[in-house]
PDB file of C-alpha atoms and ligand atoms in Angstrom:
ATOM      1  CA  UNK I   1     -76.343  -5.135  -2.891  1.00 75.00           C
ATOM      2  CA  UNK I   2     -76.080  -6.528   0.180  1.00 88.00           C
ATOM      3  CA  UNK I   3     -72.561  -8.833   1.403  1.00 92.00           C
ATOM      4  CA  UNK I   4     -71.686 -12.619   0.930  1.00 95.00           C
ATOM      5  CA  UNK I   5     -70.867 -14.738   3.706  1.00 97.00           C
ATOM      6  CA  UNK I   6     -69.155 -17.794   3.156  1.00 98.00           C
ATOM      7  CA  UNK I   7     -67.954 -20.072   5.651  1.00 98.00           C
ATOM      8  CA  UNK I   8     -65.590 -23.052   5.681  1.00 98.00           C
ATOM      9  CA  UNK I   9     -64.526 -25.256   8.157  1.00 98.00           C
ATOM     10  CA  UNK I  10     -61.600 -27.922   8.357  1.00 97.00           C
ATOM     11  CA  UNK I  11     -62.748 -31.085  10.338  1.00 97.00           C
ATOM     12  CA  UNK I  12     -59.064 -32.496  11.268  1.00 94.00           C
ATOM     13  CA  UNK I  13     -57.630 -34.622  13.297  1.00 90.00           C
ATOM     14  CA  UNK I  14     -57.209 -33.170  16.301  1.00 92.00           C
ATOM     15  CA  UNK I  15     -58.541 -29.701  15.545  1.00 95.00           C
ATOM     16  CA  UNK I  16     -61.529 -28.551  14.538  1.00 97.00           C
ATOM     17  CA  UNK I  17     -61.347 -25.021  12.555  1.00 98.00           C
ATOM     18  CA  UNK I  18     -63.696 -22.214  11.077  1.00 98.00           C
ATOM     19  CA  UNK I  19     -63.099 -19.284   8.805  1.00 98.00           C
ATOM     20  CA  UNK I  20     -65.745 -16.638   7.899  1.00 98.00           C
ATOM     21  CA  UNK I  21     -65.036 -14.423   4.627  1.00 98.00           C
ATOM     22  CA  UNK I  22     -67.184 -11.345   3.931  1.00 97.00           C
ATOM     23  CA  UNK I  23     -67.490 -10.806   0.433  1.00 95.00           C
ATOM     24  CA  UNK I  24     -64.504 -13.786  -0.262  1.00 94.00           C
ATOM     25  CA  UNK I  25     -61.579 -11.422   0.589  1.00 92.00           C
ATOM     26  CA  UNK I  26     -62.396 -10.134   4.448  1.00 95.00           C
ATOM     27  CA  UNK I  27     -61.548 -12.836   6.813  1.00 97.00           C
ATOM     28  CA  UNK I  28     -64.528 -11.163   9.854  1.00 97.00           C
ATOM     29  CA  UNK I  29     -64.476 -14.408  12.101  1.00 98.00           C
ATOM     30  CA  UNK I  30     -62.006 -17.544  12.836  1.00 98.00           C
ATOM     31  CA  UNK I  31     -61.592 -20.349  14.893  1.00 98.00           C
ATOM     32  CA  UNK I  32     -59.681 -23.006  16.530  1.00 97.00           C
ATOM     33  CA  UNK I  33     -60.760 -25.338  18.524  1.00 97.00           C
ATOM     34  CA  UNK I  34     -58.908 -28.288  20.580  1.00 94.00           C
ATOM     35  CA  UNK I  35     -60.566 -31.144  19.350  1.00 94.00           C
ATOM     36  CA  UNK I  36     -61.311 -32.673  16.137  1.00 92.00           C
ATOM     37  CA  UNK I  37     -63.658 -34.970  13.974  1.00 89.00           C
ATOM     38  CA  UNK I  38     -65.569 -37.382  15.494  1.00 90.00           C
ATOM     39  CA  UNK I  39     -66.170 -34.894  18.624  1.00 93.00           C
ATOM     40  CA  UNK I  40     -67.882 -31.453  19.585  1.00 94.00           C
ATOM     41  CA  UNK I  41     -65.482 -29.724  17.891  1.00 96.00           C
ATOM     42  CA  UNK I  42     -66.670 -29.014  15.008  1.00 96.00           C
ATOM     43  CA  UNK I  43     -69.843 -28.137  16.104  1.00 96.00           C
ATOM     44  CA  UNK I  44     -68.558 -25.576  18.558  1.00 97.00           C
ATOM     45  CA  UNK I  45     -65.955 -23.714  16.410  1.00 97.00           C
ATOM     46  CA  UNK I  46     -68.634 -22.758  13.783  1.00 97.00           C
ATOM     47  CA  UNK I  47     -71.277 -21.638  16.974  1.00 97.00           C
ATOM     48  CA  UNK I  48     -67.595 -19.984  18.320  1.00 98.00           C
ATOM     49  CA  UNK I  49     -67.192 -18.075  14.239  1.00 98.00           C
ATOM     50  CA  UNK I  50     -70.721 -17.279  13.853  1.00 98.00           C
ATOM     51  CA  UNK I  51     -70.633 -15.476  17.570  1.00 98.00           C
ATOM     52  CA  UNK I  52     -68.316 -13.707  16.596  1.00 97.00           C
ATOM     53  CA  UNK I  53     -69.387 -12.018  12.992  1.00 97.00           C
ATOM     54  CA  UNK I  54     -72.534 -11.789  14.981  1.00 97.00           C
ATOM     55  CA  UNK I  55     -74.201 -13.760  12.010  1.00 97.00           C
ATOM     56  CA  UNK I  56     -76.360 -16.900  12.008  1.00 96.00           C
ATOM     57  CA  UNK I  57     -76.609 -19.729  10.081  1.00 94.00           C
ATOM     58  CA  UNK I  58     -79.524 -18.543   7.383  1.00 95.00           C
ATOM     59  CA  UNK I  59     -77.519 -16.058   6.797  1.00 96.00           C
ATOM     60  CA  UNK I  60     -74.957 -18.023   5.597  1.00 96.00           C
ATOM     61  CA  UNK I  61     -74.113 -17.883   1.462  1.00 94.00           C
ATOM     62  CA  UNK I  62     -71.832 -21.493   1.799  1.00 96.00           C
ATOM     63  CA  UNK I  63     -70.927 -23.568   3.944  1.00 97.00           C
ATOM     64  CA  UNK I  64     -68.002 -25.852   3.001  1.00 98.00           C
ATOM     65  CA  UNK I  65     -66.276 -28.528   4.853  1.00 97.00           C
ATOM     66  CA  UNK I  66     -62.521 -29.914   4.453  1.00 97.00           C
ATOM     67  CA  UNK I  67     -60.259 -31.604   6.608  1.00 95.00           C
ATOM     68  CA  UNK I  68     -60.254 -35.420   7.331  1.00 91.00           C
ATOM     69  CA  UNK I  69     -63.576 -35.280   8.844  1.00 93.00           C
ATOM     70  CA  UNK I  70     -64.933 -34.075   6.347  1.00 94.00           C
ATOM     71  CA  UNK I  71     -67.459 -37.154   5.259  1.00 92.00           C
ATOM     72  CA  UNK I  72     -69.355 -37.681   8.172  1.00 90.00           C
ATOM     73  CA  UNK I  73     -69.509 -33.452   8.590  1.00 91.00           C
ATOM     74  CA  UNK I  74     -73.549 -32.511   8.202  1.00 90.00           C
ATOM     75  CA  UNK I  75     -74.868 -29.482   7.390  1.00 90.00           C
ATOM     76  CA  UNK I  76     -71.755 -28.563   4.321  1.00 95.00           C
ATOM     77  CA  UNK I  77     -73.513 -27.168   1.495  1.00 96.00           C
ATOM     78  CA  UNK I  78     -69.423 -28.231  -0.516  1.00 97.00           C
ATOM     79  CA  UNK I  79     -66.730 -30.372   0.270  1.00 97.00           C
ATOM     80  CA  UNK I  80     -63.138 -30.184  -0.704  1.00 97.00           C
ATOM     81  CA  UNK I  81     -59.879 -32.060  -0.960  1.00 96.00           C
ATOM     82  CA  UNK I  82     -57.610 -30.737   1.881  1.00 95.00           C
ATOM     83  CA  UNK I  83     -55.080 -30.717  -0.575  1.00 96.00           C
ATOM     84  CA  UNK I  84     -57.242 -28.103  -3.011  1.00 96.00           C
ATOM     85  CA  UNK I  85     -58.690 -25.954   0.114  1.00 97.00           C
ATOM     86  CA  UNK I  86     -54.653 -25.963   2.055  1.00 96.00           C
ATOM     87  CA  UNK I  87     -53.040 -24.395  -1.593  1.00 97.00           C
ATOM     88  CA  UNK I  88     -56.275 -22.107  -1.993  1.00 96.00           C
ATOM     89  CA  UNK I  89     -55.737 -21.220   2.193  1.00 97.00           C
ATOM     90  CA  UNK I  90     -51.712 -21.131   1.441  1.00 97.00           C
ATOM     91  CA  UNK I  91     -51.654 -18.744  -2.198  1.00 96.00           C
ATOM     92  CA  UNK I  92     -54.683 -16.611  -0.481  1.00 96.00           C
ATOM     93  CA  UNK I  93     -52.451 -16.072   2.969  1.00 96.00           C
ATOM     94  CA  UNK I  94     -48.937 -16.213   1.753  1.00 97.00           C
ATOM     95  CA  UNK I  95     -49.391 -14.352  -2.189  1.00 96.00           C
ATOM     96  CA  UNK I  96     -46.811 -16.126  -4.738  1.00 96.00           C
ATOM     97  CA  UNK I  97     -45.017 -18.718  -2.643  1.00 97.00           C
ATOM     98  CA  UNK I  98     -45.494 -22.437  -5.448  1.00 98.00           C
ATOM     99  CA  UNK I  99     -43.861 -24.411  -1.804  1.00 98.00           C
ATOM    100  CA  UNK I 100     -46.718 -25.362   0.073  1.00 98.00           C
ATOM    101  CA  UNK I 101     -45.071 -27.607   3.563  1.00 98.00           C
ATOM    102  CA  UNK I 102     -48.592 -29.157   6.046  1.00 97.00           C
ATOM    103  CA  UNK I 103     -48.431 -31.690   8.407  1.00 96.00           C
ATOM    104  CA  UNK I 104     -51.688 -31.601  10.269  1.00 94.00           C
ATOM    105  CA  UNK I 105     -52.181 -33.511  13.522  1.00 91.00           C
ATOM    106  CA  UNK I 106     -51.269 -36.953  11.972  1.00 90.00           C
ATOM    107  CA  UNK I 107     -50.048 -35.846   8.086  1.00 93.00           C
ATOM    108  CA  UNK I 108     -47.671 -34.366   6.501  1.00 95.00           C
ATOM    109  CA  UNK I 109     -47.857 -33.118   3.145  1.00 97.00           C
ATOM    110  CA  UNK I 110     -45.949 -30.874  -0.292  1.00 98.00           C
ATOM    111  CA  UNK I 111     -47.821 -28.764  -2.857  1.00 98.00           C
ATOM    112  CA  UNK I 112     -46.625 -27.565  -5.982  1.00 98.00           C
ATOM    113  CA  UNK I 113     -49.501 -24.903  -6.418  1.00 97.00           C
ATOM    114  CA  UNK I 114     -49.798 -21.971  -9.401  1.00 94.00           C
ATOM    115  CA  UNK I 115     -50.029 -18.688  -8.283  1.00 87.00           C
ATOM    116  CA  UNK I 116     -53.758 -19.101  -8.603  1.00 88.00           C
ATOM    117  CA  UNK I 117     -53.340 -21.247  -5.765  1.00 90.00           C
ATOM    118  CA  UNK I 118     -54.543 -24.397  -7.994  1.00 94.00           C
ATOM    119  CA  UNK I 119     -52.885 -27.677  -7.086  1.00 96.00           C
ATOM    120  CA  UNK I 120     -50.475 -28.682  -9.315  1.00 97.00           C
ATOM    121  CA  UNK I 121     -48.747 -31.878  -8.031  1.00 97.00           C
ATOM    122  CA  UNK I 122     -48.903 -32.879  -4.249  1.00 98.00           C
ATOM    123  CA  UNK I 123     -46.728 -35.344  -1.516  1.00 97.00           C
ATOM    124  CA  UNK I 124     -48.443 -37.179   1.514  1.00 95.00           C
ATOM    125  CA  UNK I 125     -47.694 -38.654   4.098  1.00 89.00           C
ATOM    126  CA  UNK I 126     -50.477 -40.233   5.828  1.00 82.00           C
ATOM    127  CA  UNK I 127     -49.511 -43.632   7.155  1.00 83.00           C
ATOM    128  CA  UNK I 128     -46.759 -42.754   9.517  1.00 87.00           C
ATOM    129  CA  UNK I 129     -46.315 -40.449  12.869  1.00 89.00           C
ATOM    130  CA  UNK I 130     -43.046 -39.529  12.440  1.00 89.00           C
ATOM    131  CA  UNK I 131     -42.591 -36.164  11.445  1.00 91.00           C
ATOM    132  CA  UNK I 132     -46.459 -34.898  11.853  1.00 94.00           C
ATOM    133  CA  UNK I 133     -47.555 -33.500  15.196  1.00 95.00           C
ATOM    134  CA  UNK I 134     -48.779 -36.436  16.659  1.00 94.00           C
ATOM    135  CA  UNK I 135     -45.231 -36.772  16.703  1.00 95.00           C
ATOM    136  CA  UNK I 136     -44.540 -33.719  18.905  1.00 96.00           C
ATOM    137  CA  UNK I 137     -47.443 -34.596  20.724  1.00 96.00           C
ATOM    138  CA  UNK I 138     -46.133 -38.104  21.559  1.00 95.00           C
ATOM    139  CA  UNK I 139     -42.325 -36.763  22.757  1.00 95.00           C
ATOM    140  CA  UNK I 140     -43.974 -33.396  24.320  1.00 97.00           C
ATOM    141  CA  UNK I 141     -46.060 -35.666  26.696  1.00 96.00           C
ATOM    142  CA  UNK I 142     -42.683 -37.793  27.618  1.00 95.00           C
ATOM    143  CA  UNK I 143     -41.117 -34.789  28.577  1.00 96.00           C
ATOM    144  CA  UNK I 144     -44.203 -33.842  30.385  1.00 96.00           C
ATOM    145  CA  UNK I 145     -44.428 -30.364  28.268  1.00 97.00           C
ATOM    146  CA  UNK I 146     -47.406 -28.972  26.241  1.00 96.00           C
ATOM    147  CA  UNK I 147     -47.101 -28.386  22.475  1.00 96.00           C
ATOM    148  CA  UNK I 148     -47.072 -25.159  22.477  1.00 96.00           C
ATOM    149  CA  UNK I 149     -43.348 -24.575  24.922  1.00 97.00           C
ATOM    150  CA  UNK I 150     -41.762 -26.696  22.225  1.00 98.00           C
ATOM    151  CA  UNK I 151     -40.304 -23.641  20.099  1.00 97.00           C
ATOM    152  CA  UNK I 152     -39.132 -21.666  23.033  1.00 97.00           C
ATOM    153  CA  UNK I 153     -37.679 -24.769  24.325  1.00 97.00           C
ATOM    154  CA  UNK I 154     -35.735 -25.351  21.277  1.00 97.00           C
ATOM    155  CA  UNK I 155     -34.734 -21.156  21.035  1.00 97.00           C
ATOM    156  CA  UNK I 156     -33.276 -21.968  24.604  1.00 97.00           C
ATOM    157  CA  UNK I 157     -30.968 -25.096  22.995  1.00 97.00           C
ATOM    158  CA  UNK I 158     -27.323 -24.389  22.628  1.00 97.00           C
ATOM    159  CA  UNK I 159     -26.734 -28.060  21.642  1.00 95.00           C
ATOM    160  CA  UNK I 160     -28.815 -30.601  19.520  1.00 95.00           C
ATOM    161  CA  UNK I 161     -29.806 -34.287  21.222  1.00 95.00           C
ATOM    162  CA  UNK I 162     -29.536 -36.224  17.903  1.00 92.00           C
ATOM    163  CA  UNK I 163     -32.466 -38.762  17.872  1.00 92.00           C
ATOM    164  CA  UNK I 164     -31.303 -41.026  15.299  1.00 88.00           C
ATOM    165  CA  UNK I 165     -34.320 -43.740  15.530  1.00 85.00           C
ATOM    166  CA  UNK I 166     -37.330 -42.279  12.181  1.00 82.00           C
ATOM    167  CA  UNK I 167     -39.623 -45.046  14.345  1.00 87.00           C
ATOM    168  CA  UNK I 168     -42.049 -42.674  17.245  1.00 87.00           C
ATOM    169  CA  UNK I 169     -42.177 -45.681  19.171  1.00 89.00           C
ATOM    170  CA  UNK I 170     -38.641 -46.137  18.645  1.00 90.00           C
ATOM    171  CA  UNK I 171     -37.463 -42.692  19.514  1.00 90.00           C
ATOM    172  CA  UNK I 172     -39.796 -42.389  22.166  1.00 92.00           C
ATOM    173  CA  UNK I 173     -38.145 -44.999  23.533  1.00 92.00           C
ATOM    174  CA  UNK I 174     -34.923 -42.535  22.616  1.00 92.00           C
ATOM    175  CA  UNK I 175     -35.700 -39.730  24.204  1.00 92.00           C
ATOM    176  CA  UNK I 176     -37.247 -41.547  27.599  1.00 92.00           C
ATOM    177  CA  UNK I 177     -33.877 -43.430  27.860  1.00 92.00           C
ATOM    178  CA  UNK I 178     -32.401 -39.368  27.214  1.00 92.00           C
ATOM    179  CA  UNK I 179     -34.276 -38.189  30.426  1.00 91.00           C
ATOM    180  CA  UNK I 180     -32.658 -41.346  31.943  1.00 89.00           C
ATOM    181  CA  UNK I 181     -28.798 -39.793  31.009  1.00 92.00           C
ATOM    182  CA  UNK I 182     -30.196 -36.325  32.324  1.00 91.00           C
ATOM    183  CA  UNK I 183     -29.270 -34.848  29.103  1.00 94.00           C
ATOM    184  CA  UNK I 184     -29.795 -31.104  28.850  1.00 96.00           C
ATOM    185  CA  UNK I 185     -33.990 -30.582  28.047  1.00 96.00           C
ATOM    186  CA  UNK I 186     -33.795 -28.134  25.156  1.00 97.00           C
ATOM    187  CA  UNK I 187     -30.854 -29.981  23.440  1.00 97.00           C
ATOM    188  CA  UNK I 188     -32.889 -32.763  23.402  1.00 96.00           C
ATOM    189  CA  UNK I 189     -36.571 -30.881  22.131  1.00 97.00           C
ATOM    190  CA  UNK I 190     -33.815 -29.750  19.111  1.00 97.00           C
ATOM    191  CA  UNK I 191     -33.336 -33.213  18.353  1.00 96.00           C
ATOM    192  CA  UNK I 192     -37.067 -33.706  18.278  1.00 96.00           C
ATOM    193  CA  UNK I 193     -36.642 -30.662  15.863  1.00 97.00           C
ATOM    194  CA  UNK I 194     -34.341 -31.774  13.514  1.00 96.00           C
ATOM    195  CA  UNK I 195     -35.691 -35.205  13.517  1.00 95.00           C
ATOM    196  CA  UNK I 196     -39.217 -33.977  11.716  1.00 96.00           C
ATOM    197  CA  UNK I 197     -37.213 -31.845  10.308  1.00 96.00           C
ATOM    198  CA  UNK I 198     -35.193 -34.132   8.106  1.00 95.00           C
ATOM    199  CA  UNK I 199     -38.146 -36.496   7.885  1.00 94.00           C
ATOM    200  CA  UNK I 200     -39.973 -33.904   5.905  1.00 96.00           C
ATOM    201  CA  UNK I 201     -36.712 -31.703   4.073  1.00 96.00           C
ATOM    202  CA  UNK I 202     -36.845 -35.842   2.405  1.00 95.00           C
ATOM    203  CA  UNK I 203     -40.624 -35.213   1.669  1.00 96.00           C
ATOM    204  CA  UNK I 204     -40.224 -32.159   0.072  1.00 97.00           C
ATOM    205  CA  UNK I 205     -37.108 -32.464  -2.264  1.00 97.00           C
ATOM    206  CA  UNK I 206     -39.276 -35.494  -3.571  1.00 97.00           C
ATOM    207  CA  UNK I 207     -41.203 -32.942  -4.894  1.00 97.00           C
ATOM    208  CA  UNK I 208     -38.402 -30.835  -5.248  1.00 97.00           C
ATOM    209  CA  UNK I 209     -37.510 -27.221  -4.244  1.00 97.00           C
ATOM    210  CA  UNK I 210     -39.504 -24.737  -6.210  1.00 96.00           C
ATOM    211  CA  UNK I 211     -38.779 -21.376  -3.721  1.00 97.00           C
ATOM    212  CA  UNK I 212     -40.390 -19.241  -2.318  1.00 97.00           C
ATOM    213  CA  UNK I 213     -42.093 -22.313   0.536  1.00 98.00           C
ATOM    214  CA  UNK I 214     -44.117 -21.597   2.681  1.00 98.00           C
ATOM    215  CA  UNK I 215     -45.632 -23.006   5.592  1.00 98.00           C
ATOM    216  CA  UNK I 216     -49.607 -24.677   6.823  1.00 97.00           C
ATOM    217  CA  UNK I 217     -51.036 -26.418   9.344  1.00 96.00           C
ATOM    218  CA  UNK I 218     -50.403 -26.705  13.250  1.00 95.00           C
ATOM    219  CA  UNK I 219     -47.286 -27.264  13.223  1.00 97.00           C
ATOM    220  CA  UNK I 220     -45.735 -24.400  11.464  1.00 98.00           C
ATOM    221  CA  UNK I 221     -46.823 -22.902  14.351  1.00 97.00           C
ATOM    222  CA  UNK I 222     -44.128 -24.308  16.197  1.00 98.00           C
ATOM    223  CA  UNK I 223     -40.542 -21.547  15.554  1.00 98.00           C
ATOM    224  CA  UNK I 224     -39.071 -24.880  16.135  1.00 98.00           C
ATOM    225  CA  UNK I 225     -40.112 -26.736  13.658  1.00 98.00           C
ATOM    226  CA  UNK I 226     -39.883 -24.383  10.681  1.00 98.00           C
ATOM    227  CA  UNK I 227     -36.212 -23.189  12.032  1.00 97.00           C
ATOM    228  CA  UNK I 228     -34.985 -26.654  12.044  1.00 97.00           C
ATOM    229  CA  UNK I 229     -36.675 -26.849   8.245  1.00 98.00           C
ATOM    230  CA  UNK I 230     -34.881 -24.180   6.575  1.00 98.00           C
ATOM    231  CA  UNK I 231     -32.014 -24.901   7.606  1.00 97.00           C
ATOM    232  CA  UNK I 232     -32.369 -28.844   6.364  1.00 97.00           C
ATOM    233  CA  UNK I 233     -33.674 -27.546   3.328  1.00 97.00           C
ATOM    234  CA  UNK I 234     -31.266 -24.552   2.846  1.00 97.00           C
ATOM    235  CA  UNK I 235     -34.141 -22.211   2.342  1.00 97.00           C
ATOM    236  CA  UNK I 236     -36.316 -19.373   3.680  1.00 98.00           C
ATOM    237  CA  UNK I 237     -40.069 -20.222   5.253  1.00 98.00           C
ATOM    238  CA  UNK I 238     -42.544 -17.299   5.146  1.00 98.00           C
ATOM    239  CA  UNK I 239     -45.506 -18.850   7.940  1.00 98.00           C
ATOM    240  CA  UNK I 240     -48.768 -16.364   8.167  1.00 96.00           C
ATOM    241  CA  UNK I 241     -49.965 -16.432  11.796  1.00 96.00           C
ATOM    242  CA  UNK I 242     -52.702 -17.869   9.886  1.00 96.00           C
ATOM    243  CA  UNK I 243     -51.031 -21.007   8.766  1.00 96.00           C
ATOM    244  CA  UNK I 244     -53.071 -22.969  10.368  1.00 96.00           C
ATOM    245  CA  UNK I 245     -56.203 -21.442   9.329  1.00 98.00           C
ATOM    246  CA  UNK I 246     -55.388 -22.063   5.936  1.00 97.00           C
ATOM    247  CA  UNK I 247     -57.408 -25.158   5.377  1.00 97.00           C
ATOM    248  CA  UNK I 248     -60.499 -23.602   6.618  1.00 98.00           C
ATOM    249  CA  UNK I 249     -59.829 -20.356   5.212  1.00 98.00           C
ATOM    250  CA  UNK I 250     -59.046 -22.043   1.552  1.00 97.00           C
ATOM    251  CA  UNK I 251     -62.438 -24.112   2.109  1.00 98.00           C
ATOM    252  CA  UNK I 252     -64.431 -20.467   2.487  1.00 98.00           C
ATOM    253  CA  UNK I 253     -62.740 -19.188  -0.745  1.00 97.00           C
ATOM    254  CA  UNK I 254     -63.561 -22.237  -2.559  1.00 97.00           C
ATOM    255  CA  UNK I 255     -67.675 -21.766  -1.788  1.00 97.00           C
ATOM    256  CA  UNK I 256     -67.089 -18.544  -2.453  1.00 96.00           C
ATOM    257  CA  UNK I 257     -65.488 -19.570  -6.413  1.00 95.00           C
ATOM    258  CA  UNK I 258     -68.480 -22.046  -6.510  1.00 94.00           C
ATOM    259  CA  UNK I 259     -71.255 -18.952  -5.718  1.00 88.00           C
ATOM    260  CA  UNK I 260     -69.423 -17.190  -8.165  1.00 80.00           C
ATOM    261  CA  UNK I 261     -70.404 -19.770 -10.709  1.00 81.00           C
ATOM    262  CA  UNK I 262     -73.810 -20.793 -10.114  1.00 77.00           C
ATOM    263  CA  UNK I 263     -74.481 -17.051 -10.715  1.00 72.00           C
TER     264      UNK I 263
HETATM  265  P1  ADP K   1     -55.150 -31.738  12.007  1.00 69.04           P
HETATM  266  O1  ADP K   1     -55.936 -31.019  11.400  1.00 69.04           O
HETATM  267  O2  ADP K   1     -54.867 -32.774  11.581  1.00 69.04           O
HETATM  268  O3  ADP K   1     -56.665 -31.546  13.405  1.00 69.04           O
HETATM  269  P2  ADP K   1     -53.648 -29.442  12.724  1.00 69.04           P
HETATM  270  O4  ADP K   1     -52.976 -28.545  11.276  1.00 69.04           O
HETATM  271  O5  ADP K   1     -54.405 -27.998  13.465  1.00 69.04           O
HETATM  272  O6  ADP K   1     -53.930 -30.700  12.147  1.00 69.04           O
HETATM  273  O7  ADP K   1     -52.197 -29.466  13.757  1.00 69.04           O
HETATM  274  C1  ADP K   1     -52.055 -29.659  14.344  1.00 69.04           C
HETATM  275  C2  ADP K   1     -50.778 -30.369  15.482  1.00 69.04           C
HETATM  276  O8  ADP K   1     -50.209 -28.627  15.303  1.00 69.04           O
HETATM  277  C3  ADP K   1     -50.206 -30.413  16.678  1.00 69.04           C
HETATM  278  O9  ADP K   1     -50.253 -32.041  16.435  1.00 69.04           O
HETATM  279  C4  ADP K   1     -49.463 -29.959  17.480  1.00 69.04           C
HETATM  280  O10 ADP K   1     -47.944 -30.426  17.576  1.00 69.04           O
HETATM  281  C5  ADP K   1     -49.875 -28.562  16.279  1.00 69.04           C
HETATM  282  N1  ADP K   1     -49.471 -27.529  17.119  1.00 69.04           N
HETATM  283  C6  ADP K   1     -50.758 -26.789  17.259  1.00 69.04           C
HETATM  284  N2  ADP K   1     -50.851 -25.643  17.996  1.00 69.04           N
HETATM  285  C7  ADP K   1     -49.920 -25.764  18.527  1.00 69.04           C
HETATM  286  C8  ADP K   1     -49.359 -24.621  19.494  1.00 69.04           C
HETATM  287  N3  ADP K   1     -49.997 -23.461  19.805  1.00 69.04           N
HETATM  288  N4  ADP K   1     -47.883 -23.756  18.351  1.00 69.04           N
HETATM  289  C9  ADP K   1     -47.158 -25.232  18.857  1.00 69.04           C
HETATM  290  N5  ADP K   1     -47.815 -26.594  17.918  1.00 69.04           N
HETATM  291  C10 ADP K   1     -49.088 -26.089  17.154  1.00 69.04           C
END
């Protein structure tokens, strides 16, 4: 039987992600372009993944779009909500996980899923930048660092500089005034991560912490945030190396499932 290829594209607020699945199980290509909805990012992610897989668009059986910008993405056969895509992707990447914490570029979500990756309940913060990737990006800019450097700095911290404001704008002023006091930068980063963790732990507890807990989304790549969140929730958190691709992976799986339904 001929191989079946399904592609999932996650058109995010800051990043475009693509995953190509062969026969619903094997990831044969993936792409991550740091440009999100309304930019060339989605097109570049698609082209990169196709090139990596050595496939043309016509060889794809189903293209499924998810993410913040999915509705404006042209060329999708199916659309799936970010919640359903992350639930499917998380269950495939981290089998058995029941609580999924997804922190992306501009929102944070907590999902309860069953073992098949079906969404059971969720809570979301999409009203405020605090506790999202955006908060970390703002703080990194003030520190003249890149978000990718924050985890390493946190690992070197010997203490934590407390950030008391929950609002991003006020927290930014607080970080600037701490910088003026010449505090240790690593300890300041640890404080920034603790602030994200407190916020996320609040959202998670409101839904309920059903173990095992896993994390998806770009912020899961920041080991400092993961560690701070583990401490705050007093539980271990599983993170897949493909955490940021969970939505795209889930979308590719959704396309595979749809195709099977239509057989
Ligand atoms: P979206 O889908 O909304 O575009 P993502 O799930 O891709 O968001 O997450 C983007 C966020 O992930 C960024 O704001 C940043 O904080 C974080 N991030 C992305 N890459 C890394 C990395 N290599 N190390 C640490 N954090 C990262």
